[in-house]
Amino acid sequence: MSDVALNRIRTGLMGLVMLFFIFPMIFMFMVSLKSQSDIASGGFFPEQLFWQNYPDAFGSVAVATFLRNSIIVATVGALITLLIAVPATHTIVRHQVGGKFLPAFILATYVAPPIVALLPLFFLLRSTGLINTSIGLAIVYGVMNLPVAFWLLSSFVRHLPVDFEEAARIDGAGHLGVLRHIVVPLMLPGIISTGIICMILGYNEFLLASFFTRSEATQTLPVGLSLFQGDRQLRFGQMAVASLVGIIPLYFLAAFFQRWLIRGLTTGGVR
Amino acid sequence: MTVAPGVAAMPRGQALLRGNRFDRRRLVLWGLTAPLVLGLVVFAVYPFIYLVFLSFSKSNLGTLFQDWVGWANYGDAVGDPKFTASLLRSTMFALVTTAVTLVLGMAVALLLDTAVRGRHLLRTLMLLPLLTPPVTVAVMWQLLLMPKGGWVNSFLMDLSLLSQPVSFLGSPVFAFPAISLADVWQWTPFVAIMIFAALQTLPEDIFEAAQLDGASRTQSFFYVTLPMLLPALFTIAVLKLVIAFKVFDLVFVLTAGGPGQRTTVSSFHIYRVAIQQFNVGLAAAQTLVFAVLVGLVTLPFTTAHDWALKKFH
């Protein structure tokens, strides 16, 4: 096969793959513009643009509140994760604190399905009065994402040249000084990548959120979306609107931080 | 994995001479590590111990630890065919979606590696399914697959492949594949990006050598690329397996475990036992059995990773 023909096939395949990945989103957008009867009649494009779903979605479920809760919980959770994981990961990787056991143990905790933590954390939150609060859920996410953050950050630490840290130490900087003035600035791209990934994990989480938040004031967007499923007559158009509203912030993040996201996922790679 | 041996060794040598500073240094190092260890204790160690106690007790959501019942909950768990079937279903789901995402992810990664046009765009678009909340992924596929107005049904009927709309999510045959499809859609990009990154780390000269020796593209893929990638593939497989065992949201939104029990994976089954039957003691025993299963299923893959790393690197 000639190279030209092969390249044509590749470009064609490329188009197909892209279509597969974006088609469900495009169809959801189409549904968001259809009336209930238009949805039932099938097809791809709306027969007539039906914008009413947009105000209706915000009116029937507290989409704006859910969105706000999600953003707060995800952001605070990611900050908690970073605050704990950055110093700890550097210390564990550079100075072998905890030997070989600790890193293996941290990663092993990621293997257990979250259902394992569901009941014990529920009772812990209930007894500390943090059940049904945004800060409680944020703390849970902050802790939940520690193994992921450790995994991502440790490859960034390994890629950091040791020379700077040694030089600073010779100049008399203590461990904390090295961390603050050398490690954190040098690792900033890695810290940002890790932070974004942890934010997304918190933003998307459903199981724990549905169990730990029971009122509109604290429920997150995935929980809010699941509330649509309880209706006898599913309001597909409004559900599509609420879903779209929920993914728009994520897609903006993706557009702005694309390179960082990919770097965060792949630095050091896997072996 | 090289972790700069000089750095760790040097201060420790000094420390032996000045014991006092050694202690302070260790205190600082452990002080910085402690919050993470505490986090693990809260999220992993405490739940585990708590579950062990719960699993030996008669407990419901309102009143915990009413009585100690020995191994009764475990007996109930493994004696319940619905639960053991859910374990099998979770394992099937994990193995199937892992195999499919690995094959598709490999194809997409090779495409990203070799295509001349559209690589950048594909890499951006691929991030979108990965970022989408699983609940939203479920909503998207619900809209595509629903019998009345779902695109898949309209499309198949336009092609005259179907005469009547099919309720894919309500069908005993199609419900499980439908959930797997949604999962594959969400996770293929992640696997592809990881494989693509692993491809970039392979040394260029091996491929040149293979080409000089007259290897065709197919030969060089099966005899050079694949063996070199094998350790990475096993690691990615372990990751994907672990993620697949966690699946909950897709089932919750798309099928609620049905029709019948056809899509009741273990995390969903356990959730029901705890939330709808309030039988927390039994749920705890089931959770621990499930956790052991996850370990058992992933273990061969981590062993295979170590074997491949030794053999091909």
Coordinates of C-alpha atoms in Angstrom, one line a residue:
Chain A
M1 CA 0.0 0.0 0.0
S2 CA 1.4 3.4 -0.9
D3 CA 2.1 5.9 1.8
V4 CA -0.4 8.3 0.3
A5 CA -3.2 5.8 0.5
L6 CA -2.2 4.8 4.0
N7 CA -2.3 8.4 5.1
R8 CA -5.8 8.8 3.6
I9 CA -7.0 5.8 5.6
R10 CA -5.5 7.2 8.7
T11 CA -7.1 10.6 8.3
G12 CA -10.4 8.8 7.7
L13 CA -10.1 6.7 10.8
M14 CA -9.1 9.8 12.7
G15 CA -12.4 11.4 11.7
L16 CA -14.4 8.4 12.7
V17 CA -12.7 8.2 16.1
M18 CA -13.4 11.9 16.7
L19 CA -17.0 11.4 15.7
F20 CA -17.4 8.5 18.1
F21 CA -16.1 10.6 21.0
I22 CA -18.1 13.8 20.4
F23 CA -21.3 12.3 19.0
P24 CA -23.0 11.6 22.4
M25 CA -22.3 15.2 23.5
I26 CA -23.7 16.7 20.3
F27 CA -26.8 14.5 20.5
M28 CA -27.3 15.7 24.1
F29 CA -27.1 19.3 22.9
M30 CA -29.7 18.5 20.2
V31 CA -32.0 17.0 22.8
S32 CA -31.7 20.1 25.0
L33 CA -33.3 22.0 22.1
K34 CA -36.2 19.7 21.6
S35 CA -39.7 19.7 23.1
Q36 CA -40.9 16.6 24.8
S37 CA -43.0 15.5 21.7
D38 CA -40.1 16.3 19.4
I39 CA -37.8 14.0 21.4
A40 CA -40.4 11.2 21.3
S41 CA -40.6 11.4 17.5
G42 CA -36.9 10.6 17.2
G43 CA -34.4 11.9 14.7
F44 CA -31.2 13.9 15.2
F45 CA -32.0 17.6 14.6
P46 CA -34.8 19.3 16.5
E47 CA -37.8 20.0 14.3
Q48 CA -38.1 23.4 15.9
L49 CA -35.7 25.0 18.3
F50 CA -37.3 24.7 21.8
W51 CA -35.3 27.0 24.1
Q52 CA -37.8 26.7 26.9
N53 CA -35.9 23.7 28.4
Y54 CA -33.2 26.1 29.6
P55 CA -35.2 28.3 31.9
D56 CA -37.3 25.3 32.9
A57 CA -34.3 23.2 34.0
F58 CA -33.1 26.0 36.2
G59 CA -36.6 26.4 37.6
S60 CA -37.4 22.7 38.3
V61 CA -34.2 21.7 39.9
A62 CA -31.7 23.9 41.7
V63 CA -29.1 23.6 39.0
A64 CA -27.4 26.9 40.0
T65 CA -27.1 25.8 43.6
F66 CA -25.8 22.4 42.6
L67 CA -23.2 23.9 40.3
R68 CA -22.0 26.3 43.0
N69 CA -21.8 23.4 45.6
S70 CA -19.9 21.3 43.1
I71 CA -17.4 24.0 42.4
I72 CA -16.8 24.8 46.0
V73 CA -16.5 21.2 47.1
A74 CA -14.2 20.3 44.3
T75 CA -11.9 23.3 44.7
V76 CA -11.6 23.1 48.5
G77 CA -11.1 19.4 48.3
A78 CA -8.3 19.8 45.7
L79 CA -6.6 22.4 47.9
I80 CA -6.8 20.1 50.9
T81 CA -5.3 17.3 48.8
L82 CA -2.4 19.5 47.6
L83 CA -1.7 21.0 51.0
I84 CA -1.2 17.5 52.4
A85 CA 0.2 15.7 49.4
V86 CA 2.9 18.2 48.1
P87 CA 5.1 18.3 51.2
A88 CA 4.5 14.6 52.0
T89 CA 5.2 13.3 48.6
H90 CA 8.4 15.2 48.3
T91 CA 9.5 14.0 51.7
I92 CA 8.6 10.4 51.0
V93 CA 10.2 10.2 47.6
R94 CA 13.4 12.2 48.4
H95 CA 14.1 11.0 51.9
Q96 CA 12.5 7.5 51.8
V97 CA 10.4 8.2 54.8
G98 CA 8.4 5.1 55.5
G99 CA 10.8 3.1 53.4
K100 CA 9.4 0.9 50.6
F101 CA 6.3 0.1 52.6
L102 CA 4.6 3.5 52.7
P103 CA 4.5 4.2 48.9
A104 CA 3.2 0.7 48.2
F105 CA 0.6 1.1 50.9
I106 CA -0.5 4.5 49.7
L107 CA -1.1 3.1 46.2
A108 CA -2.8 -0.1 47.6
T109 CA -5.4 2.0 49.3
Y110 CA -6.5 3.2 45.9
V111 CA -7.5 -0.3 44.9
A112 CA -10.3 -0.6 47.4
P113 CA -13.7 0.4 45.8
P114 CA -15.1 3.6 47.5
I115 CA -18.1 1.5 48.7
V116 CA -15.6 0.3 51.3
A117 CA -15.3 3.8 52.8
L118 CA -19.0 4.6 52.5
L119 CA -20.4 3.4 55.7
P120 CA -17.5 4.0 58.1
L121 CA -17.1 7.6 56.8
F122 CA -20.9 8.1 57.0
F123 CA -20.8 7.3 60.7
L124 CA -17.6 9.4 61.2
L125 CA -19.2 12.4 59.5
R126 CA -22.5 11.9 61.5
S127 CA -20.7 11.8 64.8
T128 CA -18.6 14.9 64.0
G129 CA -21.6 16.8 62.8
L130 CA -20.1 17.1 59.3
I131 CA -22.7 15.1 57.6
N132 CA -24.7 17.0 55.1
T133 CA -22.2 19.9 54.9
S134 CA -20.1 21.1 52.0
I135 CA -17.0 21.3 54.2
G136 CA -17.5 17.6 55.3
L137 CA -17.7 16.5 51.7
A138 CA -14.7 18.6 50.7
I139 CA -12.6 17.0 53.5
V140 CA -13.7 13.6 52.3
Y141 CA -12.6 14.4 48.7
G142 CA -9.4 16.0 50.0
V143 CA -8.5 12.7 51.7
M144 CA -10.0 10.4 49.0
N145 CA -7.7 11.8 46.3
L146 CA -4.5 11.6 48.3
P147 CA -3.3 8.3 46.6
V148 CA -3.9 9.7 43.1
A149 CA -2.1 12.9 44.0
F150 CA 0.8 11.0 45.5
W151 CA 1.1 8.9 42.4
L152 CA 1.0 12.0 40.1
L153 CA 3.3 14.1 42.2
S154 CA 5.9 11.5 42.9
S155 CA 6.8 11.3 39.2
F156 CA 7.2 15.1 39.2
V157 CA 9.5 14.9 42.2
R158 CA 11.6 12.3 40.5
H159 CA 12.0 14.5 37.5
L160 CA 13.2 17.4 39.7
P161 CA 17.0 18.0 39.6
V162 CA 18.5 17.3 43.0
D163 CA 21.3 19.9 42.5
F164 CA 19.1 22.9 43.4
E165 CA 18.0 21.4 46.6
E166 CA 21.5 20.4 47.6
A167 CA 22.8 23.9 46.8
A168 CA 20.1 25.5 48.9
R169 CA 20.9 23.1 51.7
I170 CA 24.6 23.9 51.6
D171 CA 23.6 27.6 51.7
G172 CA 22.0 26.8 55.0
A173 CA 18.4 26.3 54.1
G174 CA 16.4 24.0 56.3
H175 CA 14.1 21.3 55.0
L176 CA 11.1 23.6 55.1
G177 CA 13.0 26.4 53.4
V178 CA 14.0 24.0 50.6
L179 CA 10.5 22.9 50.2
R180 CA 9.1 26.4 50.1
H181 CA 11.7 28.2 48.0
I182 CA 13.0 25.5 45.7
V183 CA 10.7 22.5 45.4
V184 CA 7.3 24.2 45.2
P185 CA 8.3 26.8 42.6
L186 CA 10.1 24.2 40.4
M187 CA 7.2 21.8 40.7
L188 CA 4.5 24.3 40.1
P189 CA 3.4 22.9 36.7
G190 CA 3.1 19.5 38.3
I191 CA 1.2 20.9 41.3
I192 CA -1.2 22.7 39.0
S193 CA -1.8 19.5 36.9
T194 CA -2.4 17.4 40.0
G195 CA -4.7 20.1 41.5
I196 CA -6.8 20.2 38.3
I197 CA -7.1 16.4 38.1
C198 CA -8.1 16.2 41.8
M199 CA -10.6 18.9 41.2
I200 CA -12.2 17.0 38.4
L201 CA -12.3 13.8 40.4
G202 CA -14.2 15.7 43.2
Y203 CA -16.5 17.5 40.8
N204 CA -17.5 14.2 39.1
E205 CA -17.9 12.0 42.2
F206 CA -21.3 10.7 42.8
L207 CA -21.6 7.7 45.2
L208 CA -20.2 9.4 48.3
A209 CA -21.9 12.7 47.5
S210 CA -25.3 11.1 47.2
F211 CA -24.9 9.5 50.5
F212 CA -23.3 12.3 52.5
T213 CA -25.4 15.2 51.2
R214 CA -29.1 15.0 51.7
S215 CA -30.4 18.6 51.1
E216 CA -30.5 21.0 48.1
A217 CA -28.2 23.4 50.0
T218 CA -25.3 20.9 49.9
Q219 CA -26.0 18.5 47.0
T220 CA -23.6 18.5 44.1
L221 CA -24.4 18.5 40.4
P222 CA -24.1 14.7 39.8
V223 CA -26.5 14.1 42.7
G224 CA -28.9 16.8 41.3
L225 CA -28.8 15.1 37.9
S226 CA -29.6 11.8 39.4
L227 CA -32.8 13.4 40.9
F228 CA -34.2 13.6 37.4
Q229 CA -34.2 9.8 37.3
G230 CA -36.8 9.7 40.1
D231 CA -39.5 11.3 38.0
R232 CA -42.2 9.1 36.6
Q233 CA -42.1 11.0 33.3
L234 CA -38.4 11.7 32.6
R235 CA -37.9 15.3 31.4
F236 CA -35.2 14.5 28.9
G237 CA -34.8 18.1 27.6
Q238 CA -34.3 19.6 31.0
M239 CA -32.0 16.7 32.0
A240 CA -29.9 17.4 28.9
V241 CA -29.7 21.1 29.8
A242 CA -28.6 20.4 33.4
S243 CA -26.0 18.0 32.1
L244 CA -24.7 20.5 29.6
V245 CA -24.5 23.2 32.3
G246 CA -22.5 20.8 34.4
I247 CA -19.9 19.9 31.8
I248 CA -19.3 23.4 30.4
P249 CA -16.9 24.4 33.2
L250 CA -15.0 21.2 32.7
Y251 CA -14.6 21.7 29.0
F252 CA -13.3 25.2 29.6
L253 CA -10.8 23.7 32.0
A254 CA -9.8 21.2 29.3
A255 CA -9.4 24.0 26.7
F256 CA -7.2 26.1 28.9
F257 CA -5.2 23.5 30.7
Q258 CA -5.0 20.8 28.0
R259 CA -1.3 20.5 28.0
W260 CA -1.1 20.4 31.7
L261 CA -3.7 17.8 32.0
I262 CA -2.0 15.5 29.6
R263 CA 1.4 16.2 31.2
G264 CA -0.2 15.4 34.6
L265 CA -1.5 12.1 33.4
T266 CA 1.6 11.0 31.6
T267 CA 4.7 12.4 33.3
G268 CA 7.0 9.6 34.0
G269 CA 4.6 7.5 32.1
V270 CA 3.9 3.9 33.2
R271 CA 6.2 1.0 33.0
Chain B
M1 CA 13.1 4.1 39.5
T2 CA 16.1 6.1 40.6
V3 CA 15.7 8.2 43.7
A4 CA 19.0 10.1 44.0
P5 CA 20.7 7.8 46.4
G6 CA 23.4 10.4 47.3
V7 CA 21.0 12.8 49.0
A8 CA 19.4 10.4 51.3
A9 CA 22.7 8.7 52.3
M10 CA 24.7 11.8 53.1
P11 CA 22.8 13.5 55.8
R12 CA 22.2 10.2 57.5
G13 CA 26.0 9.7 57.8
Q14 CA 26.3 13.2 59.3
A15 CA 23.5 12.6 61.6
L16 CA 25.2 9.7 63.2
L17 CA 27.9 12.1 64.3
R18 CA 25.4 14.6 65.7
G19 CA 22.6 12.6 67.1
N20 CA 20.7 15.6 68.2
R21 CA 20.3 17.1 64.7
F22 CA 19.3 13.6 63.4
D23 CA 16.3 13.6 65.7
R24 CA 15.2 17.0 64.7
R25 CA 15.5 16.2 61.0
R26 CA 13.5 13.0 61.4
L27 CA 10.9 14.9 63.3
V28 CA 10.5 17.4 60.5
L29 CA 10.4 14.7 57.8
W30 CA 7.8 12.7 59.7
G31 CA 5.9 15.9 60.5
L32 CA 5.6 16.6 56.8
T33 CA 4.5 13.0 56.1
A34 CA 2.1 12.7 59.0
P35 CA -0.9 14.5 57.5
L36 CA -0.9 12.1 54.5
V37 CA -0.6 9.1 56.8
L38 CA -3.4 10.4 58.9
G39 CA -5.5 10.9 55.7
L40 CA -4.9 7.2 54.8
V41 CA -5.8 6.2 58.3
V42 CA -9.1 8.0 58.0
F43 CA -10.0 6.9 54.5
A44 CA -8.5 3.4 54.4
V45 CA -7.3 2.0 57.7
Y46 CA -10.2 3.1 59.9
P47 CA -12.9 2.1 57.4
F48 CA -11.3 -1.3 57.0
I49 CA -11.1 -2.0 60.8
Y50 CA -14.6 -0.6 61.2
L51 CA -16.0 -2.9 58.5
V52 CA -14.3 -5.9 60.1
F53 CA -16.1 -5.2 63.4
L54 CA -19.4 -4.4 61.6
S55 CA -19.2 -7.6 59.6
F56 CA -19.2 -9.7 62.8
S57 CA -22.1 -7.8 64.2
K58 CA -25.9 -7.6 63.8
S59 CA -26.2 -3.9 62.8
N60 CA -28.7 -1.8 60.9
L61 CA -28.5 1.8 59.8
G62 CA -30.3 3.0 62.9
T63 CA -28.6 0.9 65.6
L64 CA -25.2 -0.4 65.1
F65 CA -23.6 -3.3 66.9
Q66 CA -26.8 -4.8 68.4
D67 CA -25.1 -8.2 68.9
W68 CA -22.1 -10.2 67.9
V69 CA -22.9 -12.9 65.4
G70 CA -19.6 -14.5 64.5
W71 CA -19.3 -15.5 60.9
A72 CA -23.0 -15.5 60.2
N73 CA -22.9 -12.4 57.9
Y74 CA -20.2 -14.0 55.8
G75 CA -22.2 -17.2 55.6
D76 CA -25.2 -15.1 54.5
A77 CA -23.1 -13.3 52.0
V78 CA -21.5 -16.2 50.2
G79 CA -24.7 -18.2 50.5
D80 CA -26.7 -15.6 48.7
P81 CA -26.7 -16.4 45.0
K82 CA -27.7 -12.8 44.1
F83 CA -24.5 -11.6 45.8
T84 CA -22.2 -14.2 44.3
A85 CA -23.7 -13.5 40.9
S86 CA -23.0 -9.8 41.4
L87 CA -19.3 -10.7 42.1
L88 CA -19.1 -12.6 38.9
R89 CA -20.8 -9.7 37.1
S90 CA -18.4 -7.2 38.4
T91 CA -15.5 -9.4 37.4
M92 CA -16.9 -9.8 33.9
F93 CA -17.5 -6.1 33.6
A94 CA -14.0 -5.3 34.7
L95 CA -12.3 -7.9 32.4
V96 CA -14.5 -7.1 29.4
T97 CA -14.2 -3.3 29.6
T98 CA -10.5 -3.5 30.3
A99 CA -9.9 -5.8 27.3
V100 CA -11.9 -3.6 25.0
T101 CA -10.5 -0.3 26.1
L102 CA -6.9 -1.7 25.8
V103 CA -7.5 -2.8 22.2
L104 CA -9.2 0.4 21.2
G105 CA -6.8 2.5 23.2
M106 CA -3.9 0.8 21.5
A107 CA -5.4 1.5 18.1
V108 CA -6.1 5.1 18.9
A109 CA -2.6 5.6 20.3
L110 CA -1.0 4.2 17.2
L111 CA -3.2 6.5 15.1
L112 CA -2.1 9.4 17.2
D113 CA 1.5 8.3 16.7
T114 CA 1.4 7.9 12.9
A115 CA -1.4 10.1 11.5
V116 CA -0.3 13.2 9.7
R117 CA -3.5 15.3 10.2
G118 CA -5.8 16.0 13.1
R119 CA -3.5 14.6 15.9
H120 CA -3.8 17.8 17.9
L121 CA -7.5 18.0 17.5
L122 CA -8.1 14.4 18.4
R123 CA -5.9 14.7 21.5
T124 CA -8.1 17.7 22.7
L125 CA -11.4 16.0 21.9
M126 CA -10.4 12.8 23.6
L127 CA -10.0 14.6 26.9
L128 CA -13.7 15.4 26.9
P129 CA -15.2 11.9 27.6
L130 CA -12.5 11.5 30.2
L131 CA -13.5 14.7 32.0
T132 CA -17.2 14.1 31.8
P133 CA -18.8 13.1 35.1
P134 CA -19.9 9.5 34.9
V135 CA -23.5 10.5 35.8
T136 CA -23.5 12.7 32.7
V137 CA -22.0 10.0 30.6
A138 CA -24.9 7.9 31.7
V139 CA -27.4 10.6 30.8
M140 CA -25.8 10.9 27.3
W141 CA -26.1 7.2 26.7
Q142 CA -29.6 7.1 28.1
L143 CA -30.6 9.7 25.5
L144 CA -28.9 7.7 22.7
L145 CA -30.3 4.3 23.7
M146 CA -33.8 5.1 24.9
P147 CA -36.6 3.4 22.9
K148 CA -38.7 6.5 22.3
G149 CA -36.6 9.1 20.5
G150 CA -33.2 7.6 21.2
W151 CA -30.8 8.2 18.2
V152 CA -29.6 4.6 18.0
N153 CA -33.2 3.3 17.5
S154 CA -34.1 6.0 14.9
F155 CA -30.9 5.3 13.1
L156 CA -31.3 1.5 13.0
M157 CA -34.9 1.9 11.9
D158 CA -33.9 4.3 9.1
L159 CA -31.6 1.6 7.9
S160 CA -34.4 -0.9 8.2
L161 CA -32.3 -3.0 10.5
L162 CA -35.0 -2.7 13.1
S163 CA -38.8 -2.7 12.5
Q164 CA -39.7 -1.7 16.1
P165 CA -37.8 0.4 18.7
V166 CA -35.8 -1.7 21.2
S167 CA -35.4 -0.8 24.8
F168 CA -31.7 -1.6 25.0
L169 CA -31.4 -0.7 28.7
G170 CA -34.5 -2.7 29.6
S171 CA -33.4 -5.8 27.6
P172 CA -31.8 -8.8 29.4
V173 CA -29.6 -9.2 26.4
F174 CA -28.5 -5.7 25.7
A175 CA -28.4 -4.0 29.1
F176 CA -25.0 -5.3 30.2
P177 CA -23.3 -4.5 26.8
A178 CA -24.9 -1.1 26.8
I179 CA -23.4 -0.2 30.2
S180 CA -20.0 -1.6 29.0
L181 CA -20.3 0.5 25.9
A182 CA -20.8 3.7 27.9
D183 CA -17.8 2.7 30.1
V184 CA -15.6 2.0 27.1
W185 CA -16.6 5.4 25.6
Q186 CA -15.5 7.1 28.8
W187 CA -12.3 5.3 29.4
T188 CA -10.8 4.6 26.0
P189 CA -9.3 8.1 25.8
F190 CA -7.5 7.6 29.2
V191 CA -6.1 4.3 28.1
A192 CA -5.1 5.7 24.7
I193 CA -3.3 8.7 26.2
M194 CA -1.4 6.4 28.6
I195 CA -0.4 4.0 25.8
F196 CA 0.6 7.0 23.6
A197 CA 2.8 8.3 26.4
A198 CA 4.4 4.9 26.8
L199 CA 5.0 4.7 23.1
Q200 CA 6.9 7.9 23.2
T201 CA 9.4 6.5 25.7
L202 CA 10.4 3.6 23.5
P203 CA 13.9 4.1 22.1
E204 CA 13.9 5.1 18.4
D205 CA 16.9 3.0 17.3
I206 CA 15.2 -0.3 17.9
F207 CA 12.6 0.5 15.3
E208 CA 15.4 1.6 12.9
A209 CA 17.2 -1.6 13.5
A210 CA 14.1 -3.7 12.9
Q211 CA 13.5 -1.8 9.7
L212 CA 17.0 -2.3 8.5
D213 CA 16.6 -6.0 9.2
G214 CA 13.7 -5.9 6.8
A215 CA 10.8 -6.2 9.2
S216 CA 7.4 -5.1 7.9
R217 CA 5.2 -2.7 9.8
T218 CA 3.1 -5.6 11.1
Q219 CA 6.2 -7.6 12.1
S220 CA 7.8 -4.6 13.8
F221 CA 4.5 -4.0 15.8
F222 CA 4.2 -7.6 17.0
Y223 CA 7.9 -8.4 17.6
V224 CA 9.2 -5.0 18.8
T225 CA 6.5 -2.5 19.8
L226 CA 4.2 -4.9 21.6
P227 CA 6.8 -6.7 23.8
M228 CA 8.4 -3.4 24.7
L229 CA 5.0 -2.0 25.7
L230 CA 3.9 -5.0 27.6
P231 CA 4.9 -3.9 31.1
A232 CA 3.1 -0.5 30.5
L233 CA 0.1 -2.4 29.2
F234 CA -0.2 -4.5 32.3
T235 CA 0.1 -1.5 34.5
I236 CA -2.7 0.3 32.5
A237 CA -4.7 -2.9 32.7
V238 CA -4.4 -3.0 36.5
L239 CA -5.5 0.7 36.6
K240 CA -8.5 0.1 34.4
L241 CA -9.5 -3.0 36.3
V242 CA -9.5 -1.2 39.5
I243 CA -11.5 1.7 38.0
A244 CA -14.0 -0.8 36.5
F245 CA -14.6 -2.5 39.9
K246 CA -15.6 0.9 41.2
V247 CA -18.3 1.4 38.7
F248 CA -21.5 2.6 40.3
D249 CA -22.9 5.8 38.7
L250 CA -23.5 4.2 35.2
V251 CA -25.5 1.4 36.7
F252 CA -27.4 3.7 39.1
V253 CA -28.6 6.0 36.3
L254 CA -28.8 3.7 33.3
T255 CA -30.5 0.6 34.6
A256 CA -30.7 0.7 38.4
G257 CA -29.3 -2.8 38.3
G258 CA -31.9 -4.2 36.1
P259 CA -33.6 -5.7 34.2
G260 CA -33.9 -8.2 37.0
Q261 CA -30.4 -8.4 38.3
R262 CA -28.8 -8.3 34.9
T263 CA -26.6 -5.3 35.6
T264 CA -26.4 -5.4 39.4
V265 CA -22.6 -5.2 40.0
S266 CA -21.3 -5.7 43.5
S267 CA -21.0 -2.1 44.5
F268 CA -24.6 -1.5 43.5
H269 CA -25.8 -4.7 45.3
I270 CA -24.0 -3.7 48.5
Y271 CA -25.4 -0.2 48.3
R272 CA -28.9 -1.7 48.1
V273 CA -28.3 -4.0 51.1
A274 CA -27.1 -1.1 53.1
I275 CA -29.5 1.6 52.0
Q276 CA -32.7 -0.3 51.2
Q277 CA -32.5 -3.2 53.5
F278 CA -30.5 -1.3 56.2
N279 CA -28.6 -4.5 56.9
V280 CA -25.3 -2.8 57.6
G281 CA -23.6 -5.9 59.1
L282 CA -24.3 -8.0 56.0
A283 CA -23.2 -5.1 53.7
A284 CA -19.9 -4.9 55.6
A285 CA -19.2 -8.6 55.2
Q286 CA -20.1 -8.3 51.5
T287 CA -17.8 -5.3 51.1
L288 CA -14.9 -7.2 52.5
V289 CA -15.5 -10.2 50.3
F290 CA -15.7 -7.9 47.3
A291 CA -12.5 -6.1 48.3
V292 CA -10.7 -9.4 48.5
L293 CA -12.0 -10.3 45.0
V294 CA -10.7 -7.1 43.6
G295 CA -7.3 -7.9 45.0
L296 CA -7.4 -11.5 43.6
V297 CA -8.4 -10.4 40.1
T298 CA -5.8 -7.7 39.8
L299 CA -3.0 -9.7 41.4
P300 CA -2.1 -11.8 38.2
F301 CA -1.8 -8.6 36.3
T302 CA 0.7 -7.0 38.7
T303 CA 2.6 -10.3 38.6
A304 CA 2.5 -10.3 34.8
H305 CA 3.8 -6.7 34.8
D306 CA 6.9 -7.7 36.9
W307 CA 7.5 -10.7 34.6
A308 CA 7.3 -8.6 31.5
L309 CA 9.5 -5.9 32.9
K310 CA 12.2 -8.5 33.7
K311 CA 11.9 -10.3 30.3
F312 CA 11.7 -7.4 27.9
H313 CA 13.6 -4.5 29.6

